[in-house]
Amino acid sequence: MKTGIENKIAVVTGGSHGIGRAIAIALAKEGAHVIINYHRDDKGAQNAIDEITAQGRRSKAIKADVSNYSAVTNMMKDIKNEFGSIDILVNNAGITRDNLLMRMKVEEWQEVINTNLSGVFNCSKAVVIGMMRQKSGKIVNISSISGVTGVPGQINYSSSKGGIISFTKALAKELAPLGINVNAVAPGFIETKMIDGIPVQNKKMALDLIPFKRFGKPEEVASLVVFLVSEASSYITGQVINIDGGLVT
Amino acid sequence: MNLVDVKEKLMSIVTEILEVDRSVIEGKEDVNLFKELDVDSLLALEIIANVETKYNIKIEDEEIETLVSFNKMLEMVKNKLNIK
């Protein structure tokens, strides 16, 4: 399947490891030039851009906290000046600070909302006018099944990922007149650092609930994102697609 | 171009794109057009693109969000054309 994204300029937030890294590399394999935003993992970011440039694509890693509106605005401006108009934005940056509500600190709530949800606002706002002027663009927001179903012990994460779902639907309707697609993917349990910390017993319980009896791979999420930014999905917008091995039906 | 010409041209652009009579805008030049007339993204961008072309000016992305009323647009055009 030809994706039609050759030479497009793509930005992936949280692209230094895990799902974000897999998405960035997958987009590069399809011919896009990919800029990675990251927050802490310098080595991971460098490794990711090495993989992208090995595909013969242009790349750069920009360190910026997506919860910081000015930092994001400056980052997108720098990208536009160096690479040209942004065609694809993947809002992937996300953190967890799990706790039951009765023990959750205000800072734990706020940090997750600021990064996971406000980060999506900041990045989308910084690219939207450019996409509107082009009358084309693709935005994919990485939500989570936690946002679809709500997960105890994750009210901050669930709220932020649920908020991403509504954000996606509203923005899709705003930008449809300009031919811009906005969709979300909701991964289940994916083999990344984020689930490394889950106790073995809990992992086993999760596996029992998953019809495919395995966790997903970051590359599988990346394949779905590639589809959603390609020409083949031109008529898909405002949608949230679960990718969870059948966990939520 | 003088201020009267600038204002007249802008009125023409806005009323043509929004498909409204000038009486809808006159007397309400400070009203938020997006809320009052339910202007969507497509129309908003069409107005911006037309203003840029017809006055031969460039409107920066960060300036766009401030252009919510007829008078805000007029002020911006005046400043870019150095008209007092």
Short mmCIF file of C-alpha atoms in Angstrom, two decimals:
data_model
loop_
_atom_site.label_atom_id
_atom_site.label_comp_id
_atom_site.label_asym_id
_atom_site.label_seq_id
_atom_site.Cartn_x
_atom_site.Cartn_y
_atom_site.Cartn_z
CA MET A 1 0.00 0.00 0.00
CA LYS A 2 1.44 3.38 -1.01
CA THR A 3 1.11 5.73 1.92
CA GLY A 4 1.73 8.97 0.03
CA ILE A 5 3.77 10.44 2.88
CA GLU A 6 7.10 10.57 1.07
CA ASN A 7 8.92 13.82 1.86
CA LYS A 8 6.18 14.94 4.25
CA ILE A 9 7.37 16.65 7.43
CA ALA A 10 6.31 14.76 10.54
CA VAL A 11 6.69 15.65 14.21
CA VAL A 12 6.40 12.95 16.87
CA THR A 13 6.30 14.03 20.51
CA GLY A 14 7.80 11.70 23.07
CA GLY A 15 9.72 10.04 20.27
CA SER A 16 12.86 8.95 22.10
CA HIS A 17 11.57 5.55 23.23
CA GLY A 18 8.66 3.13 23.20
CA ILE A 19 5.65 3.76 21.00
CA GLY A 20 6.82 7.24 19.95
CA ARG A 21 10.17 5.92 18.74
CA ALA A 22 8.50 3.09 16.82
CA ILE A 23 6.11 5.59 15.18
CA ALA A 24 8.95 7.92 14.20
CA ILE A 25 10.95 5.11 12.60
CA ALA A 26 7.88 3.68 10.82
CA LEU A 27 7.07 7.10 9.34
CA ALA A 28 10.67 7.44 8.16
CA LYS A 29 10.50 3.99 6.51
CA GLU A 30 7.53 5.28 4.51
CA GLY A 31 9.55 8.27 3.34
CA ALA A 32 8.64 11.04 5.76
CA HIS A 33 11.23 13.35 7.29
CA VAL A 34 10.72 13.01 11.03
CA ILE A 35 11.48 15.39 13.86
CA ILE A 36 11.43 13.90 17.32
CA ASN A 37 10.48 15.84 20.39
CA TYR A 38 11.59 14.44 23.72
CA HIS A 39 11.95 15.50 27.34
CA ARG A 40 14.70 13.56 29.09
CA ASP A 41 16.18 10.65 27.16
CA ASP A 42 19.05 12.26 25.23
CA LYS A 43 20.59 8.91 24.32
CA GLY A 44 17.27 7.44 23.19
CA ALA A 45 16.56 10.50 21.07
CA GLN A 46 19.96 10.32 19.39
CA ASN A 47 19.49 6.61 18.75
CA ALA A 48 16.10 7.29 17.18
CA ILE A 49 17.37 9.99 14.84
CA ASP A 50 20.28 7.73 13.85
CA GLU A 51 17.72 5.11 12.78
CA ILE A 52 15.72 7.71 10.85
CA THR A 53 18.71 9.14 9.02
CA ALA A 54 19.80 5.56 8.22
CA GLN A 55 16.57 5.41 6.14
CA GLY A 56 17.88 8.37 4.16
CA ARG A 57 15.41 10.77 5.74
CA ARG A 58 16.07 14.09 7.42
CA SER A 59 15.68 14.20 11.16
CA LYS A 60 16.30 16.19 14.30
CA ALA A 61 15.70 15.68 18.02
CA ILE A 62 14.36 18.68 19.93
CA LYS A 63 14.25 18.67 23.70
CA ALA A 64 11.13 20.47 24.92
CA ASP A 65 8.56 19.91 27.62
CA VAL A 66 5.21 19.65 25.80
CA SER A 67 3.42 21.01 28.89
CA ASN A 68 5.21 24.33 28.33
CA TYR A 69 3.24 26.39 25.77
CA SER A 70 6.11 28.80 24.91
CA ALA A 71 8.63 25.99 24.55
CA VAL A 72 6.30 24.15 22.18
CA THR A 73 5.53 27.27 20.12
CA ASN A 74 9.24 28.00 19.73
CA MET A 75 9.97 24.37 18.87
CA MET A 76 7.35 24.26 16.08
CA LYS A 77 8.56 27.62 14.75
CA ASP A 78 12.15 26.29 14.60
CA ILE A 79 10.95 23.15 12.83
CA LYS A 80 9.00 25.19 10.29
CA ASN A 81 12.02 27.43 9.61
CA GLU A 82 14.39 24.49 9.17
CA PHE A 83 12.20 21.85 7.51
CA GLY A 84 9.19 23.70 6.10
CA SER A 85 5.49 23.36 6.90
CA ILE A 86 4.51 20.53 9.20
CA ASP A 87 2.29 17.94 7.49
CA ILE A 88 1.94 15.33 10.23
CA LEU A 89 1.74 15.69 14.00
CA VAL A 90 1.69 12.66 16.30
CA ASN A 91 0.88 13.67 19.87
CA ASN A 92 2.42 10.76 21.73
CA ALA A 93 4.20 12.30 24.74
CA GLY A 94 2.67 10.97 27.93
CA ILE A 95 3.51 10.12 31.54
CA THR A 96 1.95 8.19 34.40
CA ARG A 97 1.82 9.03 38.08
CA ASP A 98 -0.45 6.22 39.31
CA ASN A 99 -2.15 6.42 42.69
CA LEU A 100 -5.56 5.90 44.20
CA LEU A 101 -7.50 9.15 44.47
CA MET A 102 -7.43 9.14 48.26
CA ARG A 103 -3.62 9.20 48.13
CA MET A 104 -3.06 11.11 44.89
CA LYS A 105 -1.17 14.38 45.37
CA VAL A 106 -2.33 17.47 43.55
CA GLU A 107 1.05 17.57 41.76
CA GLU A 108 0.55 13.98 40.51
CA TRP A 109 -2.82 14.96 39.06
CA GLN A 110 -1.54 18.21 37.54
CA GLU A 111 1.68 16.85 35.99
CA VAL A 112 -0.18 14.13 34.12
CA ILE A 113 -2.92 16.47 32.88
CA ASN A 114 -0.34 19.10 31.88
CA THR A 115 1.83 16.69 29.91
CA ASN A 116 -0.72 14.28 28.48
CA LEU A 117 -3.64 16.60 27.70
CA SER A 118 -2.38 20.18 27.74
CA GLY A 119 0.61 18.93 25.76
CA VAL A 120 -1.77 17.83 23.03
CA PHE A 121 -3.42 21.27 23.09
CA ASN A 122 -0.05 23.08 22.97
CA CYS A 123 1.34 21.05 20.08
CA SER A 124 -1.87 21.01 18.05
CA LYS A 125 -2.35 24.75 18.44
CA ALA A 126 1.20 25.40 17.32
CA VAL A 127 0.76 23.52 14.03
CA VAL A 128 -2.90 24.03 13.17
CA ILE A 129 -2.71 27.35 11.36
CA GLY A 130 0.11 26.06 9.15
CA MET A 131 -1.99 23.01 8.25
CA MET A 132 -5.04 25.21 7.67
CA ARG A 133 -3.09 27.41 5.23
CA GLN A 134 -2.01 24.27 3.35
CA LYS A 135 -5.57 22.91 3.48
CA SER A 136 -4.02 19.57 4.43
CA GLY A 137 -2.57 17.84 7.44
CA LYS A 138 -2.82 14.79 9.65
CA ILE A 139 -2.97 14.78 13.42
CA VAL A 140 -2.90 11.53 15.37
CA ASN A 141 -3.30 11.61 19.13
CA ILE A 142 -2.16 8.69 21.24
CA SER A 143 -4.87 8.02 23.78
CA SER A 144 -5.18 4.72 25.70
CA ILE A 145 -7.78 2.13 26.62
CA SER A 146 -7.34 3.64 30.08
CA GLY A 147 -9.08 6.71 28.64
CA VAL A 148 -11.80 4.60 27.03
CA THR A 149 -12.76 2.50 30.06
CA GLY A 150 -11.30 4.30 33.09
CA VAL A 151 -8.78 2.40 35.22
CA PRO A 152 -8.70 2.46 39.03
CA GLY A 153 -5.46 3.85 40.33
CA GLN A 154 -5.07 5.94 37.19
CA ILE A 155 -7.70 8.64 37.42
CA ASN A 156 -5.18 11.25 36.28
CA TYR A 157 -3.98 9.14 33.34
CA SER A 158 -7.50 7.95 32.46
CA SER A 159 -8.82 11.52 32.58
CA SER A 160 -6.02 12.84 30.41
CA LYS A 161 -6.40 10.05 27.85
CA GLY A 162 -10.19 10.37 27.92
CA GLY A 163 -9.81 14.10 27.40
CA ILE A 164 -7.65 13.37 24.34
CA ILE A 165 -10.58 11.42 22.89
CA SER A 166 -12.96 14.37 23.16
CA PHE A 167 -10.27 16.77 21.96
CA THR A 168 -9.78 14.58 18.90
CA LYS A 169 -13.47 14.49 18.03
CA ALA A 170 -13.97 18.24 18.48
CA LEU A 171 -10.85 19.20 16.54
CA ALA A 172 -11.71 16.79 13.74
CA LYS A 173 -14.99 18.64 13.21
CA GLU A 174 -13.29 22.04 13.36
CA LEU A 175 -10.68 21.16 10.77
CA ALA A 176 -12.65 18.91 8.41
CA PRO A 177 -13.71 21.88 6.20
CA LEU A 178 -9.98 22.37 5.54
CA GLY A 179 -9.26 18.74 4.65
CA ILE A 180 -7.30 17.99 7.81
CA ASN A 181 -7.74 14.58 9.45
CA VAL A 182 -7.63 14.22 13.24
CA ASN A 183 -7.82 10.76 14.80
CA ALA A 184 -6.78 8.96 17.95
CA VAL A 185 -5.44 5.51 18.71
CA ALA A 186 -6.06 3.84 22.05
CA PRO A 187 -3.39 1.25 22.76
CA GLY A 188 -3.89 -1.46 25.36
CA PHE A 189 -0.95 -3.15 27.03
CA ILE A 190 2.08 -2.53 24.82
CA GLU A 191 5.60 -3.81 25.56
CA THR A 192 7.27 -0.57 26.66
CA LYS A 193 8.95 0.94 29.72
CA MET A 194 5.53 2.13 30.85
CA ILE A 195 4.37 -1.43 31.63
CA ASP A 196 7.75 -2.68 32.83
CA GLY A 197 6.91 -1.46 36.30
CA ILE A 198 3.65 -3.43 36.52
CA PRO A 199 3.92 -6.31 39.06
CA VAL A 200 4.21 -9.78 37.47
CA GLN A 201 0.96 -10.90 39.06
CA ASN A 202 -0.92 -7.95 37.53
CA LYS A 203 0.64 -8.62 34.14
CA LYS A 204 -0.61 -12.19 34.32
CA MET A 205 -4.10 -10.98 35.19
CA ALA A 206 -4.01 -8.60 32.23
CA LEU A 207 -2.87 -11.37 29.86
CA ASP A 208 -5.79 -13.51 31.00
CA LEU A 209 -8.19 -10.76 29.94
CA ILE A 210 -6.62 -10.22 26.52
CA PRO A 211 -8.16 -12.51 23.86
CA PHE A 212 -4.85 -12.67 21.98
CA LYS A 213 -3.09 -13.61 25.27
CA ARG A 214 -0.12 -11.37 24.57
CA PHE A 215 0.90 -7.75 24.91
CA GLY A 216 1.16 -5.62 21.83
CA LYS A 217 4.35 -4.36 20.23
CA PRO A 218 5.18 -0.69 19.67
CA GLU A 219 5.63 -1.49 15.96
CA GLU A 220 2.01 -2.66 15.78
CA VAL A 221 0.80 0.69 17.12
CA ALA A 222 3.16 2.40 14.71
CA SER A 223 1.59 0.55 11.75
CA LEU A 224 -1.84 1.86 12.72
CA VAL A 225 -0.51 5.41 13.00
CA VAL A 226 1.14 5.12 9.58
CA PHE A 227 -2.23 4.08 8.14
CA LEU A 228 -3.97 7.05 9.80
CA VAL A 229 -1.53 9.56 8.29
CA SER A 230 -1.58 7.98 4.86
CA GLU A 231 -3.76 8.73 1.83
CA ALA A 232 -5.64 5.46 2.32
CA SER A 233 -7.34 6.86 5.43
CA SER A 234 -8.39 10.17 3.88
CA TYR A 235 -12.05 9.61 4.73
CA ILE A 236 -11.39 8.72 8.37
CA THR A 237 -11.56 11.51 10.89
CA GLY A 238 -12.73 12.04 14.47
CA GLN A 239 -12.24 8.34 15.20
CA VAL A 240 -10.68 6.51 18.15
CA ILE A 241 -9.27 3.13 17.23
CA ASN A 242 -8.45 0.66 19.98
CA ILE A 243 -5.35 -1.46 19.45
CA ASP A 244 -5.44 -3.84 22.38
CA GLY A 245 -5.55 -7.49 21.30
CA GLY A 246 -9.33 -7.51 21.78
CA LEU A 247 -9.23 -6.41 25.44
CA VAL A 248 -11.97 -3.79 25.11
CA THR A 249 -14.90 -4.72 22.89
CA MET B 1 -4.33 54.00 -0.21
CA ASN B 2 -6.06 56.01 2.51
CA LEU B 3 -7.97 54.80 5.55
CA VAL B 4 -11.36 55.12 3.88
CA ASP B 5 -10.23 52.96 0.95
CA VAL B 6 -8.69 50.38 3.29
CA LYS B 7 -11.87 50.17 5.34
CA GLU B 8 -14.07 49.91 2.26
CA LYS B 9 -11.96 47.13 0.74
CA LEU B 10 -11.96 45.18 4.00
CA MET B 11 -15.73 45.56 4.33
CA SER B 12 -16.07 44.22 0.80
CA ILE B 13 -13.86 41.19 1.56
CA VAL B 14 -15.61 40.30 4.81
CA THR B 15 -19.19 40.74 3.57
CA GLU B 16 -18.49 38.79 0.37
CA ILE B 17 -16.90 35.81 2.14
CA LEU B 18 -19.41 35.71 4.96
CA GLU B 19 -22.26 36.37 2.51
CA VAL B 20 -23.81 39.05 4.69
CA ASP B 21 -25.03 42.58 4.05
CA ARG B 22 -22.74 45.36 5.25
CA SER B 23 -25.46 46.42 7.68
CA VAL B 24 -24.60 43.23 9.64
CA ILE B 25 -21.06 44.53 10.27
CA GLU B 26 -21.63 48.31 10.40
CA GLY B 27 -22.12 49.53 13.94
CA LYS B 28 -20.76 46.21 15.22
CA GLU B 29 -17.17 46.55 14.12
CA ASP B 30 -15.92 45.48 17.57
CA VAL B 31 -18.13 42.42 17.80
CA ASN B 32 -16.49 38.97 17.78
CA LEU B 33 -17.40 37.78 14.27
CA PHE B 34 -16.67 34.14 15.02
CA LYS B 35 -19.19 33.96 17.80
CA GLU B 36 -21.74 36.40 16.40
CA LEU B 37 -21.84 34.98 12.87
CA ASP B 38 -20.75 31.41 13.58
CA VAL B 39 -17.68 31.74 11.37
CA ASP B 40 -15.91 28.38 10.98
CA SER B 41 -12.23 27.60 10.30
CA LEU B 42 -12.66 27.56 6.54
CA LEU B 43 -14.27 31.01 6.37
CA ALA B 44 -11.76 32.42 8.85
CA LEU B 45 -8.89 31.26 6.72
CA GLU B 46 -10.51 32.50 3.54
CA ILE B 47 -10.77 35.98 5.04
CA ILE B 48 -7.09 35.87 6.09
CA ALA B 49 -5.95 34.64 2.68
CA ASN B 50 -7.99 37.29 0.87
CA VAL B 51 -6.72 40.10 3.10
CA GLU B 52 -3.13 38.98 2.51
CA THR B 53 -3.59 38.85 -1.26
CA LYS B 54 -5.62 42.02 -1.71
CA TYR B 55 -3.40 44.20 0.48
CA ASN B 56 -0.16 42.37 -0.38
CA ILE B 57 0.70 41.83 3.27
CA LYS B 58 1.73 38.83 5.33
CA ILE B 59 -0.18 37.94 8.46
CA GLU B 60 1.89 35.89 10.91
CA ASP B 61 0.32 32.81 12.46
CA GLU B 62 0.47 34.32 15.94
CA GLU B 63 -1.35 37.45 14.74
CA ILE B 64 -4.29 35.45 13.41
CA GLU B 65 -5.80 34.58 16.77
CA THR B 66 -6.18 38.28 17.65
CA LEU B 67 -8.20 39.08 14.53
CA VAL B 68 -11.64 38.38 15.96
CA SER B 69 -13.50 41.54 14.96
CA PHE B 70 -13.72 43.82 11.92
CA ASN B 71 -11.92 46.60 13.78
CA LYS B 72 -9.09 44.29 14.90
CA MET B 73 -8.55 43.30 11.27
CA LEU B 74 -8.70 46.92 10.16
CA GLU B 75 -6.17 47.96 12.82
CA MET B 76 -3.80 45.20 11.73
CA VAL B 77 -4.04 46.13 8.05
CA LYS B 78 -3.53 49.84 8.83
CA ASN B 79 -0.38 49.04 10.85
CA LYS B 80 1.06 46.82 8.14
CA LEU B 81 0.41 49.44 5.47
CA ASN B 82 1.68 52.25 7.74
CA ILE B 83 -1.56 54.18 7.45
CA LYS B 84 -2.49 56.50 10.35
#
